[in-house]
Tab-separated table of C-alpha atoms in Angstrom:
chain	number	residue	atom	x	y	z
A	19	MET	CA	-28.601	-5.409	40.466
A	20	LYS	CA	-25.386	-5.242	42.463
A	21	ILE	CA	-22.840	-2.548	41.738
A	22	SER	CA	-19.367	-2.852	42.776
A	23	THR	CA	-17.425	0.368	42.476
A	24	ILE	CA	-13.619	0.711	42.611
A	25	ILE	CA	-12.420	4.313	43.437
A	26	GLY	CA	-8.935	5.621	43.185
A	27	ALA	CA	-6.383	7.425	41.146
A	28	VAL	CA	-4.596	5.852	38.268
A	29	SER	CA	-1.741	7.128	36.587
A	30	THR	CA	-1.587	6.846	32.701
A	31	ALA	CA	1.762	5.623	33.189
A	32	LEU	CA	0.203	2.269	33.810
A	33	LEU	CA	-0.392	2.208	30.184
A	34	MET	CA	3.206	1.528	29.694
A	35	ALA	CA	3.336	-1.295	32.182
A	36	ALA	CA	5.500	-4.344	31.289
A	37	SER	CA	3.991	-6.895	33.730
A	38	ALA	CA	1.197	-7.418	36.061
A	39	ASP	CA	3.507	-6.281	38.858
A	40	ALA	CA	3.505	-2.842	37.425
A	41	TYR	CA	-0.247	-2.239	38.168
A	42	ASP	CA	-1.627	-1.005	41.542
A	43	PHE	CA	-4.360	-3.773	41.790
A	44	THR	CA	-7.357	-3.123	44.029
A	45	PRO	CA	-8.369	-6.610	45.524
A	46	PHE	CA	-11.666	-7.675	44.039
A	47	ASP	CA	-13.535	-10.981	44.524
A	48	TRP	CA	-15.034	-12.038	41.272
A	49	SER	CA	-16.959	-15.060	42.743
A	50	THR	CA	-19.349	-12.546	44.379
A	51	VAL	CA	-20.561	-11.233	41.105
A	52	LYS	CA	-23.775	-12.691	40.023
A	53	PRO	CA	-25.039	-13.100	36.272
A	54	GLY	CA	-26.447	-9.531	35.158
A	55	ASP	CA	-24.353	-7.656	37.824
A	56	THR	CA	-22.861	-4.384	36.900
A	57	VAL	CA	-19.108	-4.085	37.969
A	58	SER	CA	-18.120	-0.396	37.845
A	59	ILE	CA	-14.412	0.251	37.571
A	60	SER	CA	-13.141	3.842	37.823
A	61	GLY	CA	-9.733	4.443	39.164
A	62	LYS	CA	-7.380	1.636	40.305
A	63	ALA	CA	-7.081	-1.347	38.099
A	64	ILE	CA	-8.509	-4.803	39.037
A	65	LEU	CA	-7.445	-8.136	37.843
A	66	ALA	CA	-9.081	-11.100	36.394
A	67	THR	CA	-7.256	-14.598	35.894
A	68	GLU	CA	-8.654	-17.602	34.195
A	69	ALA	CA	-10.710	-18.679	36.974
A	70	ASP	CA	-12.447	-15.422	36.996
A	71	MET	CA	-13.552	-15.664	33.388
A	72	PRO	CA	-17.101	-17.340	33.805
A	73	TYR	CA	-17.953	-14.352	36.230
A	74	VAL	CA	-16.353	-11.812	33.895
A	75	ASN	CA	-18.338	-13.070	30.870
A	76	SER	CA	-21.699	-13.154	32.798
A	77	CYS	CA	-21.688	-9.692	34.105
A	78	LYS	CA	-21.700	-6.154	32.716
A	79	VAL	CA	-18.847	-3.874	33.084
A	80	ALA	CA	-18.728	-0.116	33.183
A	81	LEU	CA	-15.174	0.987	32.703
A	82	GLY	CA	-14.559	4.511	33.533
A	83	GLY	CA	-11.953	6.723	31.785
A	84	THR	CA	-9.113	5.823	34.314
A	85	GLY	CA	-10.350	2.309	35.079
A	86	TYR	CA	-8.247	-0.689	34.212
A	87	LEU	CA	-9.711	-4.279	33.727
A	88	VAL	CA	-6.533	-6.484	33.460
A	89	ILE	CA	-7.049	-10.031	32.192
A	90	SER	CA	-3.912	-12.234	32.969
A	91	ASN	CA	-2.965	-15.636	31.559
A	92	ALA	CA	-6.446	-16.598	30.736
A	93	THR	CA	-7.364	-18.876	27.721
A	94	THR	CA	-11.018	-18.986	27.937
A	95	ASP	CA	-12.561	-16.774	25.378
A	96	CYS	CA	-13.493	-13.165	26.664
A	97	ALA	CA	-17.132	-12.469	26.041
A	98	LEU	CA	-17.631	-9.520	28.530
A	99	THR	CA	-20.666	-7.207	27.926
A	100	PHE	CA	-20.148	-3.400	28.427
A	101	ALA	CA	-22.875	-1.444	30.431
A	102	SER	CA	-24.849	1.020	28.582
A	103	GLY	CA	-23.550	4.412	28.800
A	104	GLY	CA	-20.143	4.036	27.239
A	105	SER	CA	-16.853	2.454	28.808
A	106	THR	CA	-13.733	4.676	28.315
A	107	GLY	CA	-11.262	3.085	30.185
A	108	TYR	CA	-8.632	0.356	29.609
A	109	LEU	CA	-9.083	-3.344	28.670
A	110	VAL	CA	-5.641	-4.998	29.060
A	111	LYS	CA	-4.590	-8.526	27.931
A	112	MET	CA	-1.598	-9.589	30.236
A	113	GLY	CA	0.260	-12.835	30.367
A	114	LYS	CA	1.888	-15.200	27.942
A	115	SER	CA	-1.566	-17.058	27.057
A	116	ARG	CA	-3.454	-16.793	23.923
A	117	GLN	CA	-6.801	-15.535	24.276
A	118	SER	CA	-9.628	-14.851	21.868
A	119	PHE	CA	-11.928	-11.688	22.771
A	120	LYS	CA	-15.649	-11.651	21.453
A	121	ASN	CA	-16.708	-8.638	23.530
A	122	GLN	CA	-20.358	-7.852	23.243
A	123	LEU	CA	-22.127	-4.673	22.086
A	124	GLY	CA	-20.277	-1.549	21.079
A	125	GLY	CA	-20.083	0.323	24.258
A	126	PHE	CA	-16.400	0.155	24.494
A	127	TYR	CA	-14.654	3.474	23.505
A	128	GLY	CA	-11.247	3.208	25.435
A	129	ALA	CA	-8.058	1.688	24.919
A	130	PHE	CA	-7.444	-1.936	24.119
A	131	VAL	CA	-3.887	-2.928	25.243
A	132	VAL	CA	-1.977	-6.172	24.539
A	133	GLU	CA	0.826	-6.020	27.080
A	134	GLU	CA	1.798	-9.772	26.561
A	135	GLY	CA	0.728	-12.989	24.670
A	136	THR	CA	-1.635	-12.974	21.925
A	137	ALA	CA	-4.974	-11.206	21.751
A	138	VAL	CA	-7.027	-12.548	18.933
A	139	CYS	CA	-9.841	-10.295	17.596
A	140	ALA	CA	-12.742	-12.424	17.288
A	141	GLY	CA	-15.696	-10.097	16.849
A	142	TYR	CA	-16.464	-6.765	15.372
A	143	TYR	CA	-16.203	-4.714	18.596
A	144	THR	CA	-13.391	-6.719	19.956
A	145	PHE	CA	-10.867	-4.120	20.135
A	146	GLY	CA	-13.290	-1.271	20.904
A	147	ASN	CA	-15.934	0.701	18.884
A	148	PRO	CA	-14.336	1.546	15.534
A	149	GLN	CA	-16.735	4.466	14.612
A	150	GLU	CA	-17.264	6.832	17.501
A	151	ALA	CA	-14.642	8.655	19.589
A	152	TRP	CA	-16.013	9.127	23.247
A	153	SER	CA	-12.669	8.864	24.707
A	154	ASP	CA	-9.037	10.594	24.238
A	155	HIS	CA	-7.546	7.222	23.599
A	156	PRO	CA	-9.762	5.083	21.122
A	157	ASN	CA	-6.644	2.999	20.262
A	158	VAL	CA	-5.074	-0.561	20.095
A	159	TYR	CA	-1.554	-0.699	21.886
A	160	VAL	CA	0.402	-3.771	20.902
A	161	ARG	CA	3.666	-3.810	23.282
A	162	LYS	CA	6.981	-5.159	22.370
A	163	GLY	CA	6.946	-9.079	22.515
A	164	ALA	CA	3.046	-9.035	22.181
A	165	THR	CA	0.757	-9.880	19.435
A	166	ALA	CA	-2.588	-8.871	17.921
A	167	GLU	CA	-4.258	-11.425	15.777
A	168	ILE	CA	-6.861	-10.253	13.389
A	169	ALA	CA	-9.105	-13.311	12.752
A	170	PHE	CA	-12.528	-11.359	12.236
A	171	ALA	CA	-13.084	-9.182	9.155
A	172	THR	CA	-13.801	-5.826	10.824
A	173	GLU	CA	-12.614	-2.264	9.623
A	174	PHE	CA	-11.162	-0.315	12.642
A	175	TYR	CA	-11.580	3.138	10.900
A	176	ILE	CA	-10.766	5.768	13.972
A	177	ARG	CA	-9.288	3.151	16.141
A	178	GLY	CA	-5.510	3.544	15.586
A	179	PHE	CA	-3.044	0.699	16.045
A	180	HIS	CA	0.326	1.615	17.912
A	181	ILE	CA	2.641	-1.419	17.552
A	182	ALA	CA	6.098	-2.405	18.368
A	183	GLY	CA	8.374	-5.364	18.130
A	184	GLU	CA	8.149	-8.777	16.470
A	185	GLY	CA	5.466	-10.380	18.674
A	186	VAL	CA	5.253	-13.449	20.387
A	187	ASP	CA	8.194	-15.646	19.237
A	188	GLY	CA	9.024	-13.411	16.492
A	189	LYS	CA	5.744	-14.379	14.474
A	190	GLY	CA	4.431	-10.687	14.009
A	191	ALA	CA	3.151	-7.751	16.303
A	192	VAL	CA	0.112	-7.947	14.149
A	193	ILE	CA	-1.071	-11.254	12.224
A	194	LEU	CA	-3.562	-10.502	9.433
A	195	LYS	CA	-5.411	-13.608	9.000
A	196	THR	CA	-8.677	-12.562	7.207
A	197	GLY	CA	-10.019	-9.208	5.404
A	198	ASP	CA	-8.667	-6.714	3.457
A	199	GLY	CA	-7.751	-3.080	4.345
A	200	LEU	CA	-8.888	-3.641	7.923
A	201	ILE	CA	-6.490	-1.125	9.622
A	202	GLN	CA	-6.842	2.564	8.658
A	203	LYS	CA	-4.473	4.163	11.085
A	204	LEU	CA	-0.962	2.445	12.169
A	205	TYR	CA	1.588	4.060	14.304
A	206	LEU	CA	5.221	2.605	14.872
A	207	ASP	CA	6.149	2.979	18.785
A	208	ASP	CA	9.499	0.869	17.816
A	209	ASP	CA	10.644	-1.094	14.800
A	210	ALA	CA	7.604	-3.543	14.115
A	211	TYR	CA	6.861	-6.667	12.154
A	212	ILE	CA	3.485	-7.491	10.597
A	213	VAL	CA	2.646	-10.853	9.148
A	214	SER	CA	-0.281	-11.123	6.430
A	215	GLU	CA	-1.755	-14.418	5.679
A	216	VAL	CA	-4.312	-12.936	3.252
A	217	ALA	CA	-3.885	-10.878	0.103
A	218	GLY	CA	-4.771	-7.335	0.584
A	219	ASP	CA	-3.862	-3.810	1.930
A	220	PHE	CA	-2.444	-3.633	5.529
A	221	VAL	CA	-3.430	-0.038	5.861
A	222	GLN	CA	-6.276	1.419	3.584
A	223	GLY	CA	-8.133	4.641	3.760
A	224	ARG	CA	-11.841	4.254	4.003
A	225	ASP	CA	-15.107	6.066	4.278
A	226	LYS	CA	-18.264	4.898	5.811
A	227	ALA	CA	-21.738	6.044	6.591
A	228	SER	CA	-24.449	3.587	7.783
A	229	SER	CA	-27.192	3.125	10.335
A	230	GLY	CA	-26.838	6.684	11.617
A	231	TYR	CA	-23.042	6.330	12.334
A	232	SER	CA	-20.119	7.552	10.138
A	233	ALA	CA	-16.404	7.043	10.160
A	234	LYS	CA	-13.969	8.551	7.553
A	235	VAL	CA	-10.113	7.809	7.535
A	236	ASN	CA	-9.315	8.799	4.018
A	237	PRO	CA	-6.554	8.909	3.463
A	238	GLY	CA	-5.224	6.493	5.916
A	239	VAL	CA	-2.206	6.915	8.093
A	240	LEU	CA	0.964	5.105	8.346
A	241	GLU	CA	3.410	7.048	10.759
A	242	LEU	CA	6.608	5.430	11.087
A	243	ASN	CA	8.061	7.659	13.898
A	244	GLY	CA	11.688	6.996	12.599
A	245	HIS	CA	11.257	3.116	12.814
A	246	ALA	CA	11.455	0.263	10.476
A	247	LEU	CA	8.150	-1.654	9.630
A	248	THR	CA	8.736	-5.087	8.169
A	249	LEU	CA	6.026	-6.901	6.035
A	250	GLY	CA	5.957	-10.416	5.731
A	251	GLY	CA	3.870	-13.555	5.769
A	252	SER	CA	2.434	-16.202	3.329
A	253	SER	CA	0.347	-13.524	1.390
A	254	THR	CA	1.530	-13.338	-2.070
A	255	ARG	CA	0.163	-9.628	-2.148
A	256	ILE	CA	0.697	-6.844	0.497
A	257	GLY	CA	-0.062	-3.366	-0.342
A	258	LEU	CA	-1.353	0.151	0.700
A	259	ALA	CA	-4.500	1.853	-0.436
A	260	ASN	CA	-5.240	5.461	-0.087
A	261	CYS	CA	-2.639	5.978	2.563
A	262	GLU	CA	-0.337	8.716	3.378
A	263	VAL	CA	2.852	7.488	4.892
A	264	THR	CA	4.846	9.842	6.997
A	265	ASP	CA	7.886	9.877	9.159
A	266	SER	CA	8.120	12.588	11.639
A	267	VAL	CA	11.578	11.665	12.620
A	268	GLY	CA	13.138	10.912	9.193
A	269	THR	CA	15.015	7.882	9.759
A	270	GLY	CA	12.190	5.295	9.301
A	271	LYS	CA	11.788	2.652	6.339
A	272	ILE	CA	9.431	-0.075	5.083
A	273	VAL	CA	10.928	-3.648	4.340
A	274	TYR	CA	9.078	-6.099	2.482
A	275	ALA	CA	10.495	-9.554	3.272
A	276	ALA	CA	11.047	-12.026	0.813
A	277	ALA	CA	7.970	-14.109	-0.112
A	278	THR	CA	7.888	-17.793	1.055
A	279	SER	CA	7.796	-18.785	-2.663
A	280	GLY	CA	7.755	-17.052	-5.791
A	281	ASP	CA	7.576	-13.035	-6.048
A	282	ARG	CA	6.257	-10.749	-3.447
A	283	VAL	CA	3.398	-8.511	-5.203
A	284	VAL	CA	3.390	-5.047	-3.541
A	285	ARG	CA	0.559	-2.970	-4.791
A	286	PHE	CA	0.178	0.663	-3.912
A	287	SER	CA	-3.340	1.829	-4.933
A	288	GLY	CA	-5.580	4.956	-4.557
A	289	ALA	CA	-5.214	8.460	-5.545
A	290	ASN	CA	-4.600	9.292	-1.911
A	291	THR	CA	-1.587	7.090	-1.521
A	292	VAL	CA	1.515	9.414	-0.714
A	293	LEU	CA	4.849	7.531	-0.190
A	294	SER	CA	8.404	8.922	-0.086
A	295	THR	CA	10.039	7.046	2.748
A	296	PRO	CA	12.820	4.601	1.892
A	297	ILE	CA	11.846	0.871	0.910
A	298	VAL	CA	13.442	-2.143	1.050
A	299	PHE	CA	12.696	-5.227	-0.972
A	300	GLU	CA	14.223	-8.260	0.631
A	301	GLY	CA	13.471	-10.753	-2.173
A	302	ASN	CA	12.128	-11.095	-5.720
A	303	THR	CA	9.302	-8.245	-6.002
A	304	THR	CA	6.564	-7.069	-8.472
A	305	VAL	CA	5.454	-3.498	-7.636
A	306	GLN	CA	1.904	-2.535	-9.015
A	307	LEU	CA	0.627	0.968	-9.179
A	308	TYR	CA	-3.148	0.501	-9.116
A	309	ASN	CA	-6.388	2.637	-9.086
A	310	SER	CA	-4.990	6.173	-9.896
A	311	CYS	CA	-1.933	5.711	-7.811
A	312	ALA	CA	0.748	8.370	-8.398
A	313	PRO	CA	4.277	7.252	-8.953
A	314	ILE	CA	6.114	6.484	-5.769
A	315	ALA	CA	8.764	8.894	-4.655
A	316	SER	CA	10.695	6.585	-2.488
A	317	PRO	CA	14.307	5.579	-2.651
A	318	VAL	CA	14.358	2.006	-3.325
A	319	THR	CA	16.758	-0.829	-2.481
A	320	ALA	CA	16.212	-4.019	-4.084
A	321	LYS	CA	17.890	-7.255	-2.853
A	322	GLY	CA	16.198	-9.425	-5.734
A	323	SER	CA	14.760	-8.997	-9.035
A	324	LEU	CA	12.391	-5.873	-9.122
A	325	THR	CA	9.559	-5.585	-11.628
A	326	PHE	CA	7.169	-2.603	-12.171
């Protein structure tokens, strides 16, 4: 087994990188990696491109807490395997491409960062292990102009989403294509737009205990941080379930875009749902209080008909 070790210091400021130029890459030749080799990354970032994906997918990666694996402008599905022992570094999607991630095994506990383009969640552990916190940054970061597309029904539990912007071509920083109540912790780093193509809750508090693992995020968390969260898409129903909405700044709001046809159905459900921040309904809307949800204390602006 070959072990390629990369050692150096990486500032956490790299997490805010806007382009590949912002990373201090250590030269690395992926073509020297044989199937089954372990590539150990601890310190400076290394870069992988489309041409490198066959090597990335055939090896095992041990990603240290200050290690960055940056995949840039690749379109081949990423199906890398993380080495046993737990990887706590940063897996970064860079470049304008749309790439599906099908990471193997649950050994990734670090941060998944979508700097540019679209990263598609196509497997249970794609964006990191959702049940165990072995790092101090078990989160998904979606930068302004980038998109995370959720195409596999997996609950993220302790793995919080930090999002900003409207996504690629304004089509959503997060696009929900499947599942219901998959995100348990959502934080706005700027004004943001979520698109839902499936009826359900975009944030939902959940409990889970199975196979020796446990995860509990109930109530769920939605922190606006003074920003506006806009919700839209083809789904006829977009809701919150067992979720506490907070705004540490005090200037945030939730905006429900008009439905593409008919009324937008907004369902607030669960006894743990707490909501007092301003809400704007852009189109005709039906609001439902469901499953022991207390009355909503939010100031409401309705730009179309509003039915409770």
